[in-house]
Amino acid sequence: EPEVTQTPSHQVTQMGQEVILRCVPISNHLYFYWYRQILGQKVEFLVSFYNNEISEKSEIFDDQFSVERPDGSNFTLKIRSTKLEDSAMYFCASSEWSYEQYFGPGTRLTVT
Amino acid sequence: TQLLEQSPQFLSIQEGENLTVYCNSSSVFSSLQWYRQEPGEGPVLLVTVVTGGEVKKLKRLTFQFGDARKDSSLHITAAQPGDTGLYLCAGARWKTSYDKVIFGPGTSLSVIP
């Protein structure tokens, strides 16, 4: 069964460093998303991406964040200068129809 | 601000018991999804309900969408330890070219053998 994959599974970085989290959505899906979940807290929407552009972003998704679909298969989230409070699980999701989303296993980002 | 509330926040029951968890909002949704999330993993889609009053069954899980499409419930019959996890509801509202999806905070279920 097709699934969303994410790499790396765990990323440790120092404060101020740039990180790129990678996702391979399900191949025939058209809508792509990033969410984050701070340990013990709710799933928070970051950004949605459709037709090669951001369709919506939350207030969390400030100028430090960017997304890209560099080729036909990858979808990336870049954090330019990480802060301690960026430590969280980051989930990529994709959907064929825009409401039924399939999530990847997540990348645990630890900022030290 | 659209909000989805879920209750109870935590639920601990014995194996074999029945339970119901709730998802409520003041907003109308075009569809609603239920997900289960286990620690350290991504949410897994369980079901989508679209029509007001719709009932869907997935083995021992029964999902209902409220008539007004503002609320939903998940009922588990004869809970098993494998049902342990965080149950998330997510409501979708159509916005011109895509659905805006918001997640509730989840109900953490623990089923004790």
PDB file of C-alpha atoms in Angstrom:
ATOM      1  CA  GLU A   1       0.000   0.000   0.000  1.00  0.00           C
ATOM      2  CA  PRO A   2       1.409   3.420  -0.923  1.00  0.00           C
ATOM      3  CA  GLU A   3       2.657   5.475   1.989  1.00  0.00           C
ATOM      4  CA  VAL A   4       4.208   8.817   2.786  1.00  0.00           C
ATOM      5  CA  THR A   5       7.864   8.576   3.734  1.00  0.00           C
ATOM      6  CA  GLN A   6       9.994  11.068   5.633  1.00  0.00           C
ATOM      7  CA  THR A   7      13.710  11.460   6.163  1.00  0.00           C
ATOM      8  CA  PRO A   8      15.539  11.659   8.427  1.00  0.00           C
ATOM      9  CA  SER A   9      13.644   9.996  11.246  1.00  0.00           C
ATOM     10  CA  HIS A  10      15.614  12.032  13.781  1.00  0.00           C
ATOM     11  CA  GLN A  11      17.576  15.227  13.243  1.00  0.00           C
ATOM     12  CA  VAL A  12      19.698  16.879  15.889  1.00  0.00           C
ATOM     13  CA  THR A  13      20.918  20.383  15.155  1.00  0.00           C
ATOM     14  CA  GLN A  14      22.378  23.345  16.950  1.00  0.00           C
ATOM     15  CA  MET A  15      20.431  26.533  17.455  1.00  0.00           C
ATOM     16  CA  GLY A  16      20.836  28.868  14.500  1.00  0.00           C
ATOM     17  CA  GLN A  17      21.549  26.118  11.995  1.00  0.00           C
ATOM     18  CA  GLU A  18      19.466  25.436   8.917  1.00  0.00           C
ATOM     19  CA  VAL A  19      17.637  22.143   8.571  1.00  0.00           C
ATOM     20  CA  ILE A  20      15.803  20.563   5.676  1.00  0.00           C
ATOM     21  CA  LEU A  21      13.191  17.931   6.372  1.00  0.00           C
ATOM     22  CA  ARG A  22      12.283  15.730   3.456  1.00  0.00           C
ATOM     23  CA  CYS A  23       9.096  13.994   2.477  1.00  0.00           C
ATOM     24  CA  VAL A  24       8.027  11.789  -0.388  1.00  0.00           C
ATOM     25  CA  PRO A  25       4.233  12.032  -0.681  1.00  0.00           C
ATOM     26  CA  ILE A  26       2.048   9.343  -2.199  1.00  0.00           C
ATOM     27  CA  SER A  27       2.632   9.516  -5.931  1.00  0.00           C
ATOM     28  CA  ASN A  28      -0.815  10.441  -7.262  1.00  0.00           C
ATOM     29  CA  HIS A  29      -1.587  12.925  -4.505  1.00  0.00           C
ATOM     30  CA  LEU A  30      -1.988  16.591  -5.308  1.00  0.00           C
ATOM     31  CA  TYR A  31      -2.130  18.287  -1.906  1.00  0.00           C
ATOM     32  CA  PHE A  32       0.788  18.399   0.500  1.00  0.00           C
ATOM     33  CA  TYR A  33       1.063  19.548   4.106  1.00  0.00           C
ATOM     34  CA  TRP A  34       3.436  20.015   6.976  1.00  0.00           C
ATOM     35  CA  TYR A  35       2.377  19.773  10.599  1.00  0.00           C
ATOM     36  CA  ARG A  36       4.289  19.781  13.820  1.00  0.00           C
ATOM     37  CA  GLN A  37       3.607  18.283  17.203  1.00  0.00           C
ATOM     38  CA  ILE A  38       5.491  19.401  20.264  1.00  0.00           C
ATOM     39  CA  LEU A  39       5.840  16.542  22.731  1.00  0.00           C
ATOM     40  CA  GLY A  40       2.547  15.940  24.512  1.00  0.00           C
ATOM     41  CA  GLN A  41       0.710  18.644  22.611  1.00  0.00           C
ATOM     42  CA  LYS A  42      -1.723  18.773  19.728  1.00  0.00           C
ATOM     43  CA  VAL A  43      -0.985  18.439  16.038  1.00  0.00           C
ATOM     44  CA  GLU A  44      -0.446  21.963  14.688  1.00  0.00           C
ATOM     45  CA  PHE A  45      -0.918  22.934  11.051  1.00  0.00           C
ATOM     46  CA  LEU A  46       2.037  24.675   9.428  1.00  0.00           C
ATOM     47  CA  VAL A  47       1.380  24.908   5.712  1.00  0.00           C
ATOM     48  CA  SER A  48      -0.545  23.437   2.809  1.00  0.00           C
ATOM     49  CA  PHE A  49       0.755  23.283  -0.748  1.00  0.00           C
ATOM     50  CA  TYR A  50      -1.180  22.737  -3.947  1.00  0.00           C
ATOM     51  CA  ASN A  51      -0.479  23.378  -7.599  1.00  0.00           C
ATOM     52  CA  ASN A  52       3.112  24.384  -6.831  1.00  0.00           C
ATOM     53  CA  GLU A  53       2.241  27.097  -4.398  1.00  0.00           C
ATOM     54  CA  ILE A  54       1.342  27.600  -0.773  1.00  0.00           C
ATOM     55  CA  SER A  55      -2.438  27.543  -0.381  1.00  0.00           C
ATOM     56  CA  GLU A  56      -2.443  28.366   3.297  1.00  0.00           C
ATOM     57  CA  LYS A  57      -0.022  28.834   6.157  1.00  0.00           C
ATOM     58  CA  SER A  58      -0.423  29.277   9.867  1.00  0.00           C
ATOM     59  CA  GLU A  59       1.025  31.985  12.079  1.00  0.00           C
ATOM     60  CA  ILE A  60       3.713  29.506  13.107  1.00  0.00           C
ATOM     61  CA  PHE A  61       4.973  29.410   9.523  1.00  0.00           C
ATOM     62  CA  ASP A  62       6.965  32.646   9.602  1.00  0.00           C
ATOM     63  CA  ASP A  63       9.842  33.826   7.422  1.00  0.00           C
ATOM     64  CA  GLN A  64      12.135  31.219   8.937  1.00  0.00           C
ATOM     65  CA  PHE A  65      10.150  28.471   7.226  1.00  0.00           C
ATOM     66  CA  SER A  66       9.894  27.618   3.560  1.00  0.00           C
ATOM     67  CA  VAL A  67       8.595  24.710   1.522  1.00  0.00           C
ATOM     68  CA  GLU A  68       9.589  23.427  -1.843  1.00  0.00           C
ATOM     69  CA  ARG A  69       8.664  20.707  -4.266  1.00  0.00           C
ATOM     70  CA  PRO A  70      11.970  20.530  -6.131  1.00  0.00           C
ATOM     71  CA  ASP A  71      10.975  17.644  -8.378  1.00  0.00           C
ATOM     72  CA  GLY A  72       7.985  15.426  -9.000  1.00  0.00           C
ATOM     73  CA  SER A  73       8.421  13.354  -5.896  1.00  0.00           C
ATOM     74  CA  ASN A  74       9.930  15.290  -2.990  1.00  0.00           C
ATOM     75  CA  PHE A  75       8.381  17.893  -0.720  1.00  0.00           C
ATOM     76  CA  THR A  76      10.698  19.677   1.681  1.00  0.00           C
ATOM     77  CA  LEU A  77      10.412  21.911   4.714  1.00  0.00           C
ATOM     78  CA  LYS A  78      13.333  24.213   5.435  1.00  0.00           C
ATOM     79  CA  ILE A  79      13.912  26.004   8.697  1.00  0.00           C
ATOM     80  CA  ARG A  80      16.548  28.658   8.102  1.00  0.00           C
ATOM     81  CA  SER A  81      17.751  29.401  11.602  1.00  0.00           C
ATOM     82  CA  THR A  82      16.471  26.921  14.132  1.00  0.00           C
ATOM     83  CA  LYS A  83      15.404  27.918  17.615  1.00  0.00           C
ATOM     84  CA  LEU A  84      15.076  25.778  20.711  1.00  0.00           C
ATOM     85  CA  GLU A  85      11.288  26.015  20.453  1.00  0.00           C
ATOM     86  CA  ASP A  86      11.390  24.427  16.992  1.00  0.00           C
ATOM     87  CA  SER A  87      12.095  21.088  18.672  1.00  0.00           C
ATOM     88  CA  ALA A  88       9.126  18.897  17.778  1.00  0.00           C
ATOM     89  CA  MET A  89       7.902  16.045  15.608  1.00  0.00           C
ATOM     90  CA  TYR A  90       7.320  17.271  12.090  1.00  0.00           C
ATOM     91  CA  PHE A  91       4.799  15.386  10.014  1.00  0.00           C
ATOM     92  CA  CYS A  92       4.323  15.542   6.294  1.00  0.00           C
ATOM     93  CA  ALA A  93       0.940  14.587   4.871  1.00  0.00           C
ATOM     94  CA  SER A  94      -0.497  14.265   1.409  1.00  0.00           C
ATOM     95  CA  SER A  95      -3.942  13.826  -0.040  1.00  0.00           C
ATOM     96  CA  GLU A  96      -5.567  13.087  -3.346  1.00  0.00           C
ATOM     97  CA  TRP A  97      -8.681  14.903  -2.252  1.00  0.00           C
ATOM     98  CA  SER A  98      -7.791  17.824  -0.054  1.00  0.00           C
ATOM     99  CA  TYR A  99      -9.468  16.626   3.124  1.00  0.00           C
ATOM    100  CA  GLU A 100      -8.425  12.981   3.504  1.00  0.00           C
ATOM    101  CA  GLN A 101      -4.808  13.277   4.506  1.00  0.00           C
ATOM    102  CA  TYR A 102      -2.258  10.511   4.866  1.00  0.00           C
ATOM    103  CA  PHE A 103       0.581  11.163   7.247  1.00  0.00           C
ATOM    104  CA  GLY A 104       4.200  10.125   7.190  1.00  0.00           C
ATOM    105  CA  PRO A 105       5.973   8.659  10.222  1.00  0.00           C
ATOM    106  CA  GLY A 106       7.460  12.015  11.166  1.00  0.00           C
ATOM    107  CA  THR A 107      10.884  13.532  11.727  1.00  0.00           C
ATOM    108  CA  ARG A 108      11.882  14.223  15.286  1.00  0.00           C
ATOM    109  CA  LEU A 109      13.788  17.521  15.320  1.00  0.00           C
ATOM    110  CA  THR A 110      15.899  18.265  18.348  1.00  0.00           C
ATOM    111  CA  VAL A 111      17.463  21.715  18.572  1.00  0.00           C
ATOM    112  CA  THR A 112      20.243  22.046  21.148  1.00  0.00           C
TER     113      THR A 112
ATOM    114  CA  THR B   1     -11.312  31.088  15.057  1.00  0.00           C
ATOM    115  CA  GLN B   2     -12.530  27.625  14.269  1.00  0.00           C
ATOM    116  CA  LEU B   3     -12.066  25.209  17.110  1.00  0.00           C
ATOM    117  CA  LEU B   4     -12.580  21.513  17.469  1.00  0.00           C
ATOM    118  CA  GLU B   5     -13.001  20.235  20.976  1.00  0.00           C
ATOM    119  CA  GLN B   6     -12.638  16.632  21.992  1.00  0.00           C
ATOM    120  CA  SER B   7     -13.822  14.934  25.138  1.00  0.00           C
ATOM    121  CA  PRO B   8     -12.779  13.361  27.288  1.00  0.00           C
ATOM    122  CA  GLN B   9      -9.153  14.428  27.122  1.00  0.00           C
ATOM    123  CA  PHE B  10      -7.999  11.216  28.794  1.00  0.00           C
ATOM    124  CA  LEU B  11      -9.747   7.885  29.166  1.00  0.00           C
ATOM    125  CA  SER B  12      -8.499   4.777  30.918  1.00  0.00           C
ATOM    126  CA  ILE B  13     -10.669   1.664  30.772  1.00  0.00           C
ATOM    127  CA  GLN B  14     -10.455  -2.076  31.269  1.00  0.00           C
ATOM    128  CA  GLU B  15     -10.258  -4.459  28.359  1.00  0.00           C
ATOM    129  CA  GLY B  16     -13.729  -5.472  27.204  1.00  0.00           C
ATOM    130  CA  GLU B  17     -15.466  -2.237  28.168  1.00  0.00           C
ATOM    131  CA  ASN B  18     -17.273   0.035  25.730  1.00  0.00           C
ATOM    132  CA  LEU B  19     -16.490   3.694  25.312  1.00  0.00           C
ATOM    133  CA  THR B  20     -17.497   6.778  23.359  1.00  0.00           C
ATOM    134  CA  VAL B  21     -15.394   9.816  22.587  1.00  0.00           C
ATOM    135  CA  TYR B  22     -16.723  13.064  21.230  1.00  0.00           C
ATOM    136  CA  CYS B  23     -15.663  15.749  18.820  1.00  0.00           C
ATOM    137  CA  ASN B  24     -17.537  19.063  18.890  1.00  0.00           C
ATOM    138  CA  SER B  25     -17.442  22.403  17.143  1.00  0.00           C
ATOM    139  CA  SER B  26     -19.609  25.442  16.590  1.00  0.00           C
ATOM    140  CA  SER B  27     -18.632  25.319  12.910  1.00  0.00           C
ATOM    141  CA  VAL B  28     -20.152  23.268  10.120  1.00  0.00           C
ATOM    142  CA  PHE B  29     -17.730  20.980   8.332  1.00  0.00           C
ATOM    143  CA  SER B  30     -17.938  19.562   4.832  1.00  0.00           C
ATOM    144  CA  SER B  31     -16.333  16.383   6.125  1.00  0.00           C
ATOM    145  CA  LEU B  32     -14.748  15.032   9.249  1.00  0.00           C
ATOM    146  CA  GLN B  33     -11.947  12.545   9.679  1.00  0.00           C
ATOM    147  CA  TRP B  34     -10.888  10.388  12.606  1.00  0.00           C
ATOM    148  CA  TYR B  35      -7.265   9.425  13.071  1.00  0.00           C
ATOM    149  CA  ARG B  36      -5.416   7.266  15.593  1.00  0.00           C
ATOM    150  CA  GLN B  37      -1.902   8.177  16.609  1.00  0.00           C
ATOM    151  CA  GLU B  38       0.481   5.999  18.568  1.00  0.00           C
ATOM    152  CA  PRO B  39       3.451   7.485  20.448  1.00  0.00           C
ATOM    153  CA  GLY B  40       6.265   8.562  18.146  1.00  0.00           C
ATOM    154  CA  GLU B  41       4.280   7.844  14.998  1.00  0.00           C
ATOM    155  CA  GLY B  42       2.164   9.789  12.549  1.00  0.00           C
ATOM    156  CA  PRO B  43      -1.649   9.873  12.694  1.00  0.00           C
ATOM    157  CA  VAL B  44      -3.304   7.050  10.783  1.00  0.00           C
ATOM    158  CA  LEU B  45      -6.563   7.782   8.998  1.00  0.00           C
ATOM    159  CA  LEU B  46      -9.421   5.628  10.282  1.00  0.00           C
ATOM    160  CA  VAL B  47     -12.487   7.016   8.544  1.00  0.00           C
ATOM    161  CA  THR B  48     -14.048   9.979   6.764  1.00  0.00           C
ATOM    162  CA  VAL B  49     -17.675  10.984   7.275  1.00  0.00           C
ATOM    163  CA  VAL B  50     -19.308  13.402   4.886  1.00  0.00           C
ATOM    164  CA  THR B  51     -23.090  13.322   5.179  1.00  0.00           C
ATOM    165  CA  GLY B  52     -24.974  14.643   8.210  1.00  0.00           C
ATOM    166  CA  GLY B  53     -26.205  11.698  10.290  1.00  0.00           C
ATOM    167  CA  GLU B  54     -23.853   9.296   8.556  1.00  0.00           C
ATOM    168  CA  VAL B  55     -22.749   6.224  10.484  1.00  0.00           C
ATOM    169  CA  LYS B  56     -19.702   4.185   9.502  1.00  0.00           C
ATOM    170  CA  LYS B  57     -18.437   1.002  11.088  1.00  0.00           C
ATOM    171  CA  LEU B  58     -14.890  -0.264  11.099  1.00  0.00           C
ATOM    172  CA  LYS B  59     -14.878  -3.599  12.951  1.00  0.00           C
ATOM    173  CA  ARG B  60     -15.519  -2.648  16.603  1.00  0.00           C
ATOM    174  CA  LEU B  61     -15.396   1.087  15.903  1.00  0.00           C
ATOM    175  CA  THR B  62     -18.551   3.026  15.040  1.00  0.00           C
ATOM    176  CA  PHE B  63     -18.299   6.598  13.810  1.00  0.00           C
ATOM    177  CA  GLN B  64     -21.200   9.016  13.575  1.00  0.00           C
ATOM    178  CA  PHE B  65     -21.403  12.448  12.023  1.00  0.00           C
ATOM    179  CA  GLY B  66     -23.932  14.784  13.611  1.00  0.00           C
ATOM    180  CA  ASP B  67     -27.004  15.787  11.644  1.00  0.00           C
ATOM    181  CA  ALA B  68     -25.802  19.398  11.502  1.00  0.00           C
ATOM    182  CA  ARG B  69     -22.245  18.312  10.589  1.00  0.00           C
ATOM    183  CA  LYS B  70     -20.801  20.124  13.601  1.00  0.00           C
ATOM    184  CA  ASP B  71     -19.973  17.136  15.760  1.00  0.00           C
ATOM    185  CA  SER B  72     -19.004  13.513  15.653  1.00  0.00           C
ATOM    186  CA  SER B  73     -18.615  10.547  17.937  1.00  0.00           C
ATOM    187  CA  LEU B  74     -16.485   7.438  17.980  1.00  0.00           C
ATOM    188  CA  HIS B  75     -17.779   4.407  19.839  1.00  0.00           C
ATOM    189  CA  ILE B  76     -15.557   1.415  20.548  1.00  0.00           C
ATOM    190  CA  THR B  77     -17.151  -1.860  21.541  1.00  0.00           C
ATOM    191  CA  ALA B  78     -15.263  -4.339  23.700  1.00  0.00           C
ATOM    192  CA  ALA B  79     -12.064  -2.322  23.785  1.00  0.00           C
ATOM    193  CA  GLN B  80      -8.760  -4.151  23.453  1.00  0.00           C
ATOM    194  CA  PRO B  81      -5.235  -3.107  24.474  1.00  0.00           C
ATOM    195  CA  GLY B  82      -4.449  -2.613  20.783  1.00  0.00           C
ATOM    196  CA  ASP B  83      -6.971   0.241  20.738  1.00  0.00           C
ATOM    197  CA  THR B  84      -4.693   2.272  22.995  1.00  0.00           C
ATOM    198  CA  GLY B  85      -3.637   5.522  21.377  1.00  0.00           C
ATOM    199  CA  LEU B  86      -4.500   9.145  20.733  1.00  0.00           C
ATOM    200  CA  TYR B  87      -7.712   9.592  18.782  1.00  0.00           C
ATOM    201  CA  LEU B  88      -7.837  12.759  16.737  1.00  0.00           C
ATOM    202  CA  CYS B  89     -10.736  14.242  14.879  1.00  0.00           C
ATOM    203  CA  ALA B  90     -10.156  16.651  12.022  1.00  0.00           C
ATOM    204  CA  GLY B  91     -12.768  18.832  10.377  1.00  0.00           C
ATOM    205  CA  ALA B  92     -12.558  20.084   6.819  1.00  0.00           C
ATOM    206  CA  ARG B  93     -14.148  23.227   5.382  1.00  0.00           C
ATOM    207  CA  TRP B  94     -14.041  24.026   1.692  1.00  0.00           C
ATOM    208  CA  LYS B  95     -12.146  27.218   0.817  1.00  0.00           C
ATOM    209  CA  THR B  96     -12.433  27.949  -2.910  1.00  0.00           C
ATOM    210  CA  SER B  97      -9.815  25.526  -4.151  1.00  0.00           C
ATOM    211  CA  TYR B  98      -8.938  23.333  -1.204  1.00  0.00           C
ATOM    212  CA  ASP B  99     -10.219  22.088   2.131  1.00  0.00           C
ATOM    213  CA  LYS B 100      -8.925  23.764   5.247  1.00  0.00           C
ATOM    214  CA  VAL B 101      -8.485  21.029   7.819  1.00  0.00           C
ATOM    215  CA  ILE B 102      -8.241  21.660  11.540  1.00  0.00           C
ATOM    216  CA  PHE B 103      -7.403  19.077  14.157  1.00  0.00           C
ATOM    217  CA  GLY B 104      -8.830  18.629  17.589  1.00  0.00           C
ATOM    218  CA  PRO B 105      -6.513  18.152  20.585  1.00  0.00           C
ATOM    219  CA  GLY B 106      -7.254  14.443  20.784  1.00  0.00           C
ATOM    220  CA  THR B 107      -8.529  11.907  23.293  1.00  0.00           C
ATOM    221  CA  SER B 108      -5.826   9.752  24.812  1.00  0.00           C
ATOM    222  CA  LEU B 109      -7.193   6.246  25.337  1.00  0.00           C
ATOM    223  CA  SER B 110      -5.540   3.629  27.479  1.00  0.00           C
ATOM    224  CA  VAL B 111      -7.003   0.130  27.529  1.00  0.00           C
ATOM    225  CA  ILE B 112      -5.736  -1.927  30.437  1.00  0.00           C
ATOM    226  CA  PRO B 113      -5.482  -5.698  29.953  1.00  0.00           C
TER     227      PRO B 113
END
